[in-house]
Coordinates of C-alpha atoms and ligand atoms in Angstrom, one line a residue:
M27 CA 0.0 0.0 0.0
A28 CA 1.3 3.5 -0.9
K29 CA 0.1 6.5 1.1
E30 CA 0.7 10.3 1.1
I31 CA 0.8 11.6 4.6
I32 CA 0.9 15.3 5.4
V33 CA 2.7 16.0 8.7
L34 CA 2.0 19.2 10.7
P35 CA 4.4 19.2 13.7
G36 CA 3.2 22.6 14.9
D37 CA 4.7 24.2 18.0
G38 CA 6.6 23.3 21.2
I39 CA 7.4 19.6 21.4
G40 CA 5.5 19.0 18.1
Q41 CA 8.5 18.4 15.9
E42 CA 10.2 16.0 18.4
I43 CA 7.1 13.8 18.7
M44 CA 6.4 14.0 15.0
N45 CA 9.9 12.7 14.2
A46 CA 9.2 9.8 16.6
A47 CA 5.9 8.9 14.8
I48 CA 7.6 9.1 11.4
D49 CA 10.4 6.7 12.5
V50 CA 7.8 4.2 13.9
L51 CA 5.7 4.4 10.7
T52 CA 8.8 4.0 8.5
S53 CA 9.7 0.9 10.4
V54 CA 6.1 -0.4 10.1
A55 CA 6.2 0.3 6.4
R56 CA 9.4 -1.7 6.0
K57 CA 8.1 -4.7 8.0
F58 CA 4.7 -4.9 6.4
N59 CA 5.7 -3.9 2.8
H60 CA 4.0 -0.5 2.5
T61 CA 5.3 2.9 1.2
F62 CA 4.4 5.9 3.4
H63 CA 5.5 9.2 2.0
F64 CA 5.7 12.2 4.4
T65 CA 5.5 15.9 3.5
Q66 CA 5.8 18.5 6.2
Y67 CA 3.8 21.7 6.4
E68 CA 3.4 24.4 9.1
I69 CA 0.5 25.1 11.4
G70 CA 0.0 27.2 14.6
G71 CA 2.6 29.6 15.9
T72 CA 5.3 28.1 13.7
S73 CA 3.2 29.0 10.7
Y74 CA 2.6 32.5 12.0
D75 CA 6.3 33.1 12.5
K76 CA 7.0 32.0 8.9
Y77 CA 3.9 33.3 7.0
G78 CA 2.1 35.7 9.3
E79 CA -0.9 33.5 9.7
P80 CA -1.5 30.3 11.7
L81 CA -2.7 28.3 8.7
T82 CA -2.1 29.1 5.0
D83 CA -4.2 28.1 2.0
G84 CA -1.2 26.2 0.7
T85 CA -1.3 23.9 3.8
I86 CA -5.1 23.5 3.5
D87 CA -4.8 22.5 -0.2
A88 CA -2.0 20.0 0.6
C89 CA -4.2 18.4 3.3
L90 CA -7.2 18.2 1.0
E91 CA -5.0 16.1 -1.4
A92 CA -3.5 13.9 1.3
D93 CA -4.5 10.3 2.3
A94 CA -4.2 11.3 5.9
I95 CA -2.8 14.0 8.2
L96 CA -0.7 13.8 11.4
L97 CA -0.6 16.8 13.7
G98 CA 1.8 17.3 16.6
A99 CA 0.6 20.2 18.9
I100 CA -0.1 23.9 18.7
G101 CA 0.3 26.9 20.9
G102 CA 2.7 28.5 23.4
N103 CA 3.0 31.6 25.5
K104 CA 5.2 33.1 22.8
W105 CA 2.0 33.8 20.8
D106 CA -0.4 34.7 23.6
A107 CA -0.4 38.4 22.9
L108 CA -1.5 38.0 19.3
P109 CA -4.9 39.3 18.2
P110 CA -7.5 36.4 18.4
H111 CA -7.6 35.7 14.7
L112 CA -3.8 35.1 14.5
R113 CA -3.5 32.9 17.5
P114 CA -2.2 29.3 16.9
E115 CA -5.6 27.9 18.1
Q116 CA -7.2 29.5 15.1
G117 CA -5.0 27.4 12.8
L118 CA -6.5 24.3 14.4
L119 CA -10.1 25.5 14.2
K120 CA -9.6 26.6 10.6
I121 CA -8.2 23.3 9.5
R122 CA -11.1 21.4 11.2
K123 CA -13.6 23.5 9.3
A124 CA -11.7 23.5 6.0
L125 CA -11.4 19.7 6.0
N126 CA -14.9 19.2 7.5
L127 CA -13.5 17.2 10.3
Y128 CA -16.7 17.0 12.2
A129 CA -16.1 13.9 14.3
N130 CA -13.5 13.9 17.0
I131 CA -12.8 10.5 18.5
R132 CA -11.0 10.3 21.8
P133 CA -10.6 6.8 23.3
I134 CA -9.7 6.8 26.9
K135 CA -8.3 3.5 28.0
G136 CA -5.6 3.1 30.6
F137 CA -2.4 1.1 30.5
A138 CA -2.1 -1.2 33.5
P139 CA 1.5 -0.1 34.4
L140 CA 0.3 3.5 34.6
L141 CA -3.0 3.2 36.4
H142 CA -1.4 3.9 39.8
A143 CA -0.8 7.5 38.6
S144 CA -4.5 8.1 38.2
P145 CA -5.9 10.8 40.4
L146 CA -8.7 8.3 41.1
K147 CA -8.5 5.2 43.3
E148 CA -7.5 2.2 41.3
S149 CA -10.7 0.5 42.4
V150 CA -12.7 3.3 40.7
I151 CA -10.7 3.6 37.5
Q152 CA -10.5 -0.2 37.1
G153 CA -12.2 -1.5 34.0
S154 CA -13.0 1.9 32.5
D155 CA -12.8 2.1 28.7
I156 CA -14.4 5.2 27.3
Y157 CA -14.8 6.4 23.8
I158 CA -15.7 10.0 23.4
V159 CA -17.3 11.2 20.1
R160 CA -17.2 15.0 20.1
E161 CA -18.8 17.2 17.5
L162 CA -15.9 19.3 16.2
T163 CA -17.0 21.8 13.5
G164 CA -20.2 23.4 15.0
G165 CA -21.6 25.0 18.1
L166 CA -20.2 27.7 20.2
Y167 CA -16.7 27.6 18.6
F168 CA -18.0 28.5 15.2
G169 CA -21.4 30.2 15.5
T170 CA -21.8 33.8 14.5
P171 CA -22.3 36.6 15.5
R172 CA -19.2 36.4 17.7
E173 CA -18.3 39.9 18.7
R174 CA -18.0 42.7 21.3
R175 CA -20.7 45.4 21.5
E176 CA -21.2 48.6 23.4
D177 CA -17.6 49.7 23.5
G178 CA -16.4 46.2 24.3
N179 CA -18.6 45.9 27.4
V180 CA -20.9 43.3 26.0
A181 CA -19.7 40.0 24.4
V182 CA -21.7 37.7 22.2
D183 CA -21.0 34.1 21.2
T184 CA -23.5 32.0 19.3
L185 CA -24.4 28.3 19.9
L186 CA -25.9 27.2 16.7
Y187 CA -26.5 23.7 15.3
H188 CA -28.2 22.6 12.1
R189 CA -30.1 19.3 12.1
N190 CA -27.7 17.6 9.6
E191 CA -24.7 18.5 11.8
I192 CA -26.3 16.8 14.7
E193 CA -27.5 13.8 12.7
R194 CA -24.1 12.9 11.3
I195 CA -22.3 13.0 14.6
V196 CA -25.1 11.2 16.5
E197 CA -24.8 8.5 13.8
K198 CA -21.1 8.2 14.4
G199 CA -21.9 7.7 18.1
F200 CA -24.4 4.9 17.4
E201 CA -22.0 3.2 14.8
S202 CA -19.2 3.3 17.4
A203 CA -21.4 1.9 20.1
K204 CA -22.5 -0.9 17.8
L205 CA -18.9 -2.0 17.5
R206 CA -18.2 -1.8 21.2
K207 CA -20.4 -2.6 24.3
K208 CA -23.6 -1.2 22.6
H209 CA -24.1 1.5 25.2
L210 CA -24.4 5.1 24.1
T211 CA -24.5 8.1 26.5
S212 CA -25.7 11.3 24.8
V213 CA -24.6 14.3 26.8
D214 CA -26.5 17.6 26.5
K215 CA -28.0 20.4 28.6
A216 CA -31.6 19.9 27.5
N217 CA -33.0 21.3 30.7
V218 CA -31.8 24.8 29.6
L219 CA -30.5 24.9 26.0
E220 CA -32.7 24.8 22.8
S221 CA -29.8 23.3 20.8
S222 CA -29.7 20.5 23.3
R223 CA -33.4 19.9 23.0
L224 CA -33.0 19.5 19.2
W225 CA -29.9 17.2 19.9
R226 CA -32.0 15.0 22.2
E227 CA -34.9 14.8 19.7
I228 CA -32.4 13.6 17.0
V229 CA -30.8 11.0 19.3
E230 CA -34.3 9.6 20.1
E231 CA -35.2 9.5 16.3
K232 CA -31.9 7.8 15.4
S233 CA -32.1 5.3 18.2
K234 CA -35.0 3.6 16.4
Q235 CA -32.4 2.6 13.7
Y236 CA -30.2 1.0 16.3
P237 CA -32.5 -1.1 18.5
D238 CA -29.5 -3.1 19.8
V239 CA -27.8 0.0 21.3
E240 CA -28.9 1.1 24.7
V241 CA -29.1 4.9 25.0
D242 CA -28.9 7.2 28.0
H243 CA -29.4 10.9 28.0
M244 CA -27.2 12.7 30.6
L245 CA -27.0 16.4 31.4
V246 CA -23.4 17.6 31.0
D247 CA -23.0 18.7 34.7
S248 CA -24.0 15.3 35.9
A249 CA -21.8 13.6 33.2
A250 CA -18.8 15.6 34.5
M251 CA -19.5 14.2 38.0
K252 CA -20.2 10.6 36.9
L253 CA -17.0 10.6 34.9
I254 CA -14.9 10.8 38.1
T255 CA -17.2 8.9 40.4
D256 CA -18.0 5.9 38.1
P257 CA -16.0 6.1 34.9
A258 CA -16.4 2.4 34.2
S259 CA -20.1 2.9 33.7
F260 CA -19.5 4.6 30.3
D261 CA -18.9 3.1 26.9
V262 CA -19.5 5.6 24.1
I263 CA -20.2 9.2 24.9
V264 CA -21.5 11.4 22.1
T265 CA -21.8 15.2 22.6
E266 CA -21.5 18.6 21.1
N267 CA -18.3 20.6 20.7
L268 CA -17.9 22.6 23.9
F269 CA -19.1 19.8 26.2
G270 CA -16.9 17.4 24.4
D271 CA -13.9 19.7 24.7
I272 CA -14.3 19.9 28.5
L273 CA -15.3 16.2 29.2
S274 CA -12.5 14.9 27.0
D275 CA -9.9 16.8 29.0
E276 CA -11.5 15.6 32.2
G277 CA -11.4 12.1 30.9
S278 CA -7.9 12.3 29.6
V279 CA -6.4 12.5 33.1
L280 CA -8.3 9.6 34.5
T281 CA -5.9 7.0 33.2
G282 CA -3.0 8.7 34.9
S283 CA -1.2 10.1 31.9
I284 CA -2.6 12.5 29.3
G285 CA 0.7 12.0 27.4
M286 CA -0.5 8.6 26.2
L287 CA -3.8 9.5 24.6
P288 CA -4.4 9.7 20.8
S289 CA -7.2 11.2 18.9
A290 CA -8.8 11.2 15.4
S291 CA -10.7 14.0 13.7
L292 CA -12.6 12.6 10.8
S293 CA -14.6 13.9 7.8
D294 CA -16.4 11.5 5.5
T295 CA -13.2 11.3 3.4
V296 CA -10.1 12.2 5.4
G297 CA -8.7 12.0 8.9
L298 CA -6.4 14.1 11.0
Y299 CA -4.7 12.4 13.9
E300 CA -3.1 14.1 16.9
P301 CA -2.2 13.4 20.5
V302 CA -4.6 14.9 23.1
H303 CA -1.8 16.6 25.0
G304 CA -0.6 20.1 24.2
S305 CA 2.7 21.6 23.0
A306 CA 4.4 21.6 26.4
P307 CA 6.6 24.7 25.6
D308 CA 8.4 24.3 29.0
I309 CA 10.2 21.1 27.7
A310 CA 10.3 21.9 24.0
G311 CA 13.7 21.2 22.4
K312 CA 15.0 19.2 25.3
G313 CA 14.3 15.8 23.7
V314 CA 12.5 14.5 26.7
A315 CA 8.9 14.7 25.6
N316 CA 6.7 11.6 25.7
P317 CA 6.2 10.5 22.0
L318 CA 3.7 7.7 22.8
G319 CA 0.5 9.8 22.4
M320 CA 1.7 10.8 18.9
I321 CA 2.8 7.3 18.1
L322 CA -0.6 5.9 19.2
S323 CA -2.2 8.6 17.0
A324 CA -0.2 7.2 14.1
A325 CA -1.6 3.8 14.9
M326 CA -5.1 5.2 14.9
M327 CA -4.4 6.7 11.4
L328 CA -3.4 3.2 10.1
R329 CA -6.6 1.7 11.5
Y330 CA -9.2 4.4 10.6
S331 CA -7.8 5.9 7.4
F332 CA -5.9 3.0 5.8
H333 CA -7.8 0.0 7.4
L334 CA -4.4 -1.5 8.4
N335 CA -5.6 -3.2 11.6
K336 CA -2.7 -5.6 12.0
E337 CA -0.2 -2.8 11.6
A338 CA -2.1 -0.6 14.1
E339 CA -2.2 -3.4 16.6
A340 CA 1.5 -4.0 16.2
I341 CA 2.2 -0.4 17.2
E342 CA -0.2 -0.6 20.2
A343 CA 1.3 -3.9 21.4
A344 CA 4.8 -2.5 21.1
V345 CA 3.9 0.6 23.2
E346 CA 2.3 -1.6 25.8
K347 CA 5.4 -3.9 25.9
C348 CA 7.7 -0.9 26.5
L349 CA 5.6 0.1 29.5
E350 CA 5.6 -3.4 30.8
E351 CA 9.4 -3.5 30.4
G352 CA 9.5 -0.4 32.6
F353 CA 10.5 2.2 30.1
H354 CA 8.9 5.6 30.7
T355 CA 9.4 9.3 29.9
A356 CA 9.7 11.9 32.7
D357 CA 6.0 12.8 32.6
L358 CA 4.8 9.3 33.5
K359 CA 6.2 9.6 37.0
I360 CA 7.0 6.0 37.5
K361 CA 9.6 5.4 40.2
A362 CA 10.7 1.9 39.2
G363 CA 12.0 1.0 35.7
K364 CA 14.1 3.1 33.4
Q365 CA 13.5 6.8 32.6
V366 CA 14.3 7.4 28.9
D367 CA 14.2 10.4 26.5
T368 CA 12.1 10.8 23.4
K369 CA 14.5 9.1 21.0
E370 CA 15.2 6.1 23.4
M371 CA 11.5 5.6 23.9
T372 CA 10.9 5.6 20.2
A373 CA 13.8 3.1 19.6
N374 CA 12.2 0.8 22.2
V375 CA 8.9 0.9 20.5
I376 CA 10.6 0.1 17.2
R377 CA 12.5 -2.7 18.8
N378 CA 9.2 -4.2 20.1
L379 CA 7.4 -4.0 16.8
Ligands
IPM401 C1 -8.8 20.6 21.8 C2 -8.2 22.0 22.1 C3 -8.8 23.0 21.1 C4 -10.3 22.9 21.2 C5 -8.3 24.4 21.2 C6 -6.8 24.5 21.1 C7 -9.0 25.3 20.2 O1 -8.5 22.4 23.4 O2 -8.5 20.1 20.7 O3 -9.5 20.1 22.6 O4 -10.8 23.5 22.2 O5 -11.0 22.3 20.5
MG402 MG1 -9.6 20.9 24.4

């Protein structure tokens, strides 16, 4: 199989972890007889420094032509003072919209050797395996008007959803649940918000097409609570953009290590894969960043975009083996075992492939 992959390392530790993912993918290609071709473009603050904007049309065009996209991380205090439309985050929002990446998938599953680092008791976190399906191109982050009024003293954001935007993400939720434990939790705020009432109506309609999937509706405040008191009770969570942003960050720390979690952002034709963690400017350039979230995102790319399940499993198993062998980067806070840097960790994953 031959594939064109666009890599967008972005800011902070982005380049270091991207190099790690490319090395692992190159090794997988050699082992399984594929050809992966990588072309690098800029996004975020790095793009701003070079071109004066966080995402250029050239990068968007390249991504539209690609078989899949890998993204490192964006942002950093260096660009905090920029006007809102030039901030690195806008690059991310813009690429999601331009590529119509409406479905953000964040699986939250712990690795046994790391569970002791969870902020929750091991007895509470035990057995949890959550799959968050977040709507990514609508809602409060994109609705207009979005502006200041009355000399800046009034601020307006708009939470707007069209029926078809809700339908397609809710379908993704049901389809995902069908392949897992057949339990879908739809999270909304239907006791207050009109957009949530439409959301809930659509979930009810769709549920008729998925009689084997059990559906719960949960208000977002209560879901936030349940996520830390009983995480094992969830299977698939489907929710709108803002709620998904917040709940997925909350979920990401449950397993003891945000540095391990991958994500996929999917349209009907292309996927962008990135770790859930940020750009960690404090350790950028030191070669000590944890590359495993990025490497596991590359595995997700193989599975979702290229349907290379065996190859994806090989990467996941290699990562797990490294942890079992006691290898860990500084962020993982394991006392026993051997602390290694980014390159050593990557070499160990490749050795275990
Ligand atoms: C994420 C991030 C982004 C979001 C920011 C950087 C715009 O927090 O991917 O969750 O809120 O969507
Ligand atoms: Mg977020």
